[in-house]
Amino acid sequence: MATNDTCCSTQLIDGDGVFNATGIDKFMKEVKLAECGLSYAVVSIMGPQSSGKSTLLNNLFNTNFREMDAFKGRSQTTKGIWMARCAGIEPCTLVMDLEGTDGRERGEDDTAFEKQSALFALAVSDIVLINMWCHDIGREQAANKPLLKTVFQVMMRLFSPRKTTMLFVIRDKTRTPLENLEPVLREDIQKIWDSVPKPQAHLETPLSEFFNVEVVALSSYEEKEEQFREQVANLRQRFHQSIAPGGLAGDRRGAVPASGFSFSSQQIWKVIKENKDLDLPAHKVMVATVRCEEIANEKYAAFVANEEWCQLEETVQSNPIPGFGKKINSLLHAGLSEYDSEATYFDEGVRTAKQKQLQDKLLQLVQPAYQSALGHIRSGTLEKFKDSLEKALKGGERFSAAANSCIGSCVAQFDEACADVVIEVANWDTSKVREKLLRDIDAHVASVREAKISELVSSYEEKLKLALSGPVEALLDGANSDTWPSIRSLLKREMASAVLGFSAALNAFDMDEETRQNMILSLEDFAKGVVEGKAKEEAGRVLIRMKDRFTMLFSHDSESMPRVWTGKEDIRAITKTARSASLKLLSVMAALRLDDGDKDNIEKTLAVTLLDSSSGAVRDRSITAADPLATSSWEQIPPTKTLITPVQCKSLWRQFKMETEYSVSQAISAQEANKRNNNWLPPPWAILALVILGFNEFMTLLKNPLYLGVIFVVFLLVKALWVQLNIAGEFSHGILPGLISLSTKFVPTIMNLMKRLAEEGSNAATNNNPQRNTSQNNSNAVPVGSSVSSSSSSNVTSLDNGSRYTSSSKDE
């Protein structure tokens, strides 16, 4: 490990002009040159071969360059260019020992390497020592005038001014004072400068723009060694802080940062070898470009491999990370700060450009993770919004107020959370993510709003359905002249109540008036639809309703008691009344009448056409006039309001009459049977005829009372047979069936009566108590009477149930 008190050296360019890139890189690491930034100086020495250059450097900078052994003869000692670090001088000072000029080893004509190495020294060095003998001042070749002339010429063509300090070291100073030698030397240098052909850009450029000229004289090393060392020590002091203002190289320009020295010197040598035009500022930019790019790539690779970044990148894909922005900013700041610290001495433009490229690459690397973090914030905020909105609505808040409040708080939370993931150097805009969040929130609000409104509408529709369906059905069931006015009144009342509550509920949704009115109209239409639907449903069951109404009115009296057809009822009038009521129901169900102005003559048309169709006038008129029911529409009733067309009414009435005629015929049969049962006496004329014609027989019976007893016994026997055989009931089904039935029952009935008479006689013989016999005879008579009554009742019932109405037109 090299320290400030030790000397390290390496051959920079060998004698064949090959640049030792590996050696210089190793040398830079040993002396830690890259850490110096711009705080370093480069000193080189040029001069004739064997002029004591290496000796001067070793004494001046404590280096260890190889020196010539004078006892072995004067020959070339340094080949190529060597470099060493000075020991004990601050700042870090590098010394280059150039191969001597005008040497016999390369020959008289091989001056290319001399010119190249001299030009290289002037291009890379801050201070160039030109070693020359005192007695060569004023000479042409020995004073390196041709070399300097060539170097000046090429340097002006290849380089821009960088203010190199040329320190002429006059060796083996004679008695001539330095004050007399220095003007001559400066004059010669100025003449060389003036005589050099200059490019257009530097026609008027003075020598001082390119060089600072300094002159120093040293005594002979061999003859006055102590004095030489003392003078060298004094000269050494001038190299301390040489780049500070006022130092030997205090006004230098275009210094290359220490970390780029190896690359810069290599490129300069390459350009000199290839004899290309070289502009130092351009070269400076090139060196800065390469070196800054290397530094940027190193920092990028270090960031990619950073364990904390890798963990952040992996975690943020699936989960939000608290303090994400702070952590990323810290990593980015660390990487960019390291770049700045290493590239701070390079060309500012290049450094800034490469820093921007590094920053862009790092941001490009970080952006997916940043987007993921924003995505987590957006999704998390959206979920919070959904939860808060649901809680607010459950708490009874108005929808619009709850939505606006939740939107405001959630957007504020989003903005606050975005501030936590902000990448400071990126200045990325989160407006798109914010807009997407707002779109998602608006979509959710619209969805919930639609669901709530739909729920509200469904609720009021259900209420209307419950409020209207049952009452409308009941009103239609009891159809009369007030049915439709009652339905309209019911509809208006329920609709007004529903609209009032519905309108108040809609206030919570902050909708425009047009939409609000459309929804109210829709609810009103629904209410009308409920009534219309129920009316259509009832119209489909109109035949059942008509039969039920007919049966109710025909079979029950005004007090809703079942009718008993005693024979006094006017069946024709009852039938007409029941049919009129059924026709009324049909006329009510034939069309919808929900508007106050609805007027029609349906009932009149049906009554004239169907109920009065039996009259001769109507029949005669129907021959010449068209049937008013032979059409599919009603007058003054639009098809949309028609429930039962005229043709359908006619068909329904025909079917209704057919299905109710049986009830009428049954009533007529029951009435006739009742009449027959009640009319047991013969007519008055028959009674008168019997009295006149049977007067003689009546007188005979009065003269002989025994005949009365025989007749009475025969009457009792006949009455008993009448009851036992149920003659009236048997003949109610017809004469022939009655005769057949009686023929089968006659003999068994006679035998049964004889048996009972025999039993009664045996009981009377065994009983000696006349009173008891009389009682028994009386008790035996009661069942007979009872049988007669029972038989009579049975006969009436049988007649009522068995009578058939054979003519369909009998009741008309």
PDB file of N, CA, C and O in Angstrom, residues 382-407:
ATOM      1  N   LEU A 382     -60.301   2.893  -2.877  1.00  0.00           N
ATOM      2  CA  LEU A 382     -61.609   2.533  -3.428  1.00  0.00           C
ATOM      3  C   LEU A 382     -62.378   1.635  -2.458  1.00  0.00           C
ATOM      4  O   LEU A 382     -63.587   1.820  -2.245  1.00  0.00           O
ATOM      5  N   GLU A 383     -61.685   0.667  -1.869  1.00  0.00           N
ATOM      6  CA  GLU A 383     -62.344  -0.225  -0.904  1.00  0.00           C
ATOM      7  C   GLU A 383     -62.797   0.558   0.332  1.00  0.00           C
ATOM      8  O   GLU A 383     -63.890   0.325   0.862  1.00  0.00           O
ATOM      9  N   LYS A 384     -61.941   1.473   0.793  1.00  0.00           N
ATOM     10  CA  LYS A 384     -62.343   2.308   1.936  1.00  0.00           C
ATOM     11  C   LYS A 384     -63.575   3.135   1.592  1.00  0.00           C
ATOM     12  O   LYS A 384     -64.473   3.307   2.417  1.00  0.00           O
ATOM     13  N   PHE A 385     -63.602   3.646   0.373  1.00  0.00           N
ATOM     14  CA  PHE A 385     -64.762   4.429  -0.044  1.00  0.00           C
ATOM     15  C   PHE A 385     -66.030   3.582  -0.032  1.00  0.00           C
ATOM     16  O   PHE A 385     -67.077   4.019   0.453  1.00  0.00           O
ATOM     17  N   LYS A 386     -65.915   2.366  -0.548  1.00  0.00           N
ATOM     18  CA  LYS A 386     -67.097   1.493  -0.583  1.00  0.00           C
ATOM     19  C   LYS A 386     -67.603   1.216   0.827  1.00  0.00           C
ATOM     20  O   LYS A 386     -68.811   1.272   1.083  1.00  0.00           O
ATOM     21  N   ASP A 387     -66.667   0.915   1.731  1.00  0.00           N
ATOM     22  CA  ASP A 387     -67.064   0.626   3.113  1.00  0.00           C
ATOM     23  C   ASP A 387     -67.687   1.852   3.781  1.00  0.00           C
ATOM     24  O   ASP A 387     -68.721   1.755   4.458  1.00  0.00           O
ATOM     25  N   SER A 388     -67.052   2.997   3.617  1.00  0.00           N
ATOM     26  CA  SER A 388     -67.557   4.206   4.277  1.00  0.00           C
ATOM     27  C   SER A 388     -68.917   4.611   3.711  1.00  0.00           C
ATOM     28  O   SER A 388     -69.800   5.042   4.454  1.00  0.00           O
ATOM     29  N   LEU A 389     -69.106   4.453   2.402  1.00  0.00           N
ATOM     30  CA  LEU A 389     -70.392   4.784   1.793  1.00  0.00           C
ATOM     31  C   LEU A 389     -71.488   3.853   2.311  1.00  0.00           C
ATOM     32  O   LEU A 389     -72.600   4.294   2.638  1.00  0.00           O
ATOM     33  N   GLU A 390     -71.156   2.575   2.415  1.00  0.00           N
ATOM     34  CA  GLU A 390     -72.140   1.611   2.909  1.00  0.00           C
ATOM     35  C   GLU A 390     -72.526   1.922   4.352  1.00  0.00           C
ATOM     36  O   GLU A 390     -73.716   1.896   4.712  1.00  0.00           O
ATOM     37  N   LYS A 391     -71.532   2.232   5.185  1.00  0.00           N
ATOM     38  CA  LYS A 391     -71.826   2.566   6.577  1.00  0.00           C
ATOM     39  C   LYS A 391     -72.661   3.840   6.673  1.00  0.00           C
ATOM     40  O   LYS A 391     -73.588   3.933   7.485  1.00  0.00           O
ATOM     41  N   ALA A 392     -72.323   4.826   5.858  1.00  0.00           N
ATOM     42  CA  ALA A 392     -73.069   6.088   5.891  1.00  0.00           C
ATOM     43  C   ALA A 392     -74.520   5.866   5.487  1.00  0.00           C
ATOM     44  O   ALA A 392     -75.442   6.426   6.092  1.00  0.00           O
ATOM     45  N   LEU A 393     -74.737   5.049   4.474  1.00  0.00           N
ATOM     46  CA  LEU A 393     -76.108   4.794   4.029  1.00  0.00           C
ATOM     47  C   LEU A 393     -76.877   3.987   5.061  1.00  0.00           C
ATOM     48  O   LEU A 393     -78.076   4.217   5.284  1.00  0.00           O
ATOM     49  N   LYS A 394     -76.198   3.038   5.713  1.00  0.00           N
ATOM     50  CA  LYS A 394     -76.859   2.277   6.775  1.00  0.00           C
ATOM     51  C   LYS A 394     -77.188   3.172   7.964  1.00  0.00           C
ATOM     52  O   LYS A 394     -78.141   2.907   8.689  1.00  0.00           O
ATOM     53  N   GLY A 395     -76.390   4.210   8.143  1.00  0.00           N
ATOM     54  CA  GLY A 395     -76.634   5.140   9.236  1.00  0.00           C
ATOM     55  C   GLY A 395     -77.771   6.106   8.962  1.00  0.00           C
ATOM     56  O   GLY A 395     -78.090   6.935   9.809  1.00  0.00           O
ATOM     57  N   GLY A 396     -78.367   6.041   7.776  1.00  0.00           N
ATOM     58  CA  GLY A 396     -79.534   6.866   7.468  1.00  0.00           C
ATOM     59  C   GLY A 396     -79.214   8.169   6.762  1.00  0.00           C
ATOM     60  O   GLY A 396     -80.102   9.009   6.599  1.00  0.00           O
ATOM     61  N   GLU A 397     -77.984   8.375   6.331  1.00  0.00           N
ATOM     62  CA  GLU A 397     -77.649   9.614   5.624  1.00  0.00           C
ATOM     63  C   GLU A 397     -78.266   9.633   4.235  1.00  0.00           C
ATOM     64  O   GLU A 397     -78.481   8.583   3.619  1.00  0.00           O
ATOM     65  N   ARG A 398     -78.534  10.859   3.748  1.00  0.00           N
ATOM     66  CA  ARG A 398     -79.000  10.999   2.374  1.00  0.00           C
ATOM     67  C   ARG A 398     -77.921  10.539   1.424  1.00  0.00           C
ATOM     68  O   ARG A 398     -76.736  10.760   1.657  1.00  0.00           O
ATOM     69  N   PHE A 399     -78.358   9.927   0.318  1.00  0.00           N
ATOM     70  CA  PHE A 399     -77.382   9.306  -0.580  1.00  0.00           C
ATOM     71  C   PHE A 399     -76.378  10.320  -1.114  1.00  0.00           C
ATOM     72  O   PHE A 399     -75.165  10.097  -1.045  1.00  0.00           O
ATOM     73  N   SER A 400     -76.859  11.422  -1.659  1.00  0.00           N
ATOM     74  CA  SER A 400     -75.950  12.395  -2.271  1.00  0.00           C
ATOM     75  C   SER A 400     -74.997  12.984  -1.250  1.00  0.00           C
ATOM     76  O   SER A 400     -73.786  13.121  -1.509  1.00  0.00           O
ATOM     77  N   ALA A 401     -75.520  13.315  -0.074  1.00  0.00           N
ATOM     78  CA  ALA A 401     -74.659  13.881   0.970  1.00  0.00           C
ATOM     79  C   ALA A 401     -73.616  12.864   1.417  1.00  0.00           C
ATOM     80  O   ALA A 401     -72.432  13.197   1.587  1.00  0.00           O
ATOM     81  N   ALA A 402     -74.040  11.616   1.586  1.00  0.00           N
ATOM     82  CA  ALA A 402     -73.101  10.572   2.003  1.00  0.00           C
ATOM     83  C   ALA A 402     -72.038  10.337   0.933  1.00  0.00           C
ATOM     84  O   ALA A 402     -70.848  10.216   1.241  1.00  0.00           O
ATOM     85  N   ALA A 403     -72.474  10.284  -0.331  1.00  0.00           N
ATOM     86  CA  ALA A 403     -71.524  10.048  -1.423  1.00  0.00           C
ATOM     87  C   ALA A 403     -70.511  11.184  -1.519  1.00  0.00           C
ATOM     88  O   ALA A 403     -69.300  10.941  -1.623  1.00  0.00           O
ATOM     89  N   ASN A 404     -70.979  12.426  -1.478  1.00  0.00           N
ATOM     90  CA  ASN A 404     -70.066  13.571  -1.587  1.00  0.00           C
ATOM     91  C   ASN A 404     -69.089  13.617  -0.419  1.00  0.00           C
ATOM     92  O   ASN A 404     -67.895  13.895  -0.592  1.00  0.00           O
ATOM     93  N   SER A 405     -69.590  13.342   0.775  1.00  0.00           N
ATOM     94  CA  SER A 405     -68.721  13.353   1.949  1.00  0.00           C
ATOM     95  C   SER A 405     -67.657  12.261   1.857  1.00  0.00           C
ATOM     96  O   SER A 405     -66.471  12.515   2.107  1.00  0.00           O
ATOM     97  N   CYS A 406     -68.071  11.072   1.460  1.00  0.00           N
ATOM     98  CA  CYS A 406     -67.117   9.951   1.352  1.00  0.00           C
ATOM     99  C   CYS A 406     -66.111  10.193   0.228  1.00  0.00           C
ATOM    100  O   CYS A 406     -64.928   9.865   0.368  1.00  0.00           O
ATOM    101  N   ILE A 407     -66.582  10.770  -0.885  1.00  0.00           N
ATOM    102  CA  ILE A 407     -65.659  11.066  -1.993  1.00  0.00           C
ATOM    103  C   ILE A 407     -64.598  12.062  -1.539  1.00  0.00           C
ATOM    104  O   ILE A 407     -63.403  11.882  -1.792  1.00  0.00           O
TER     105      ILE A 407
END
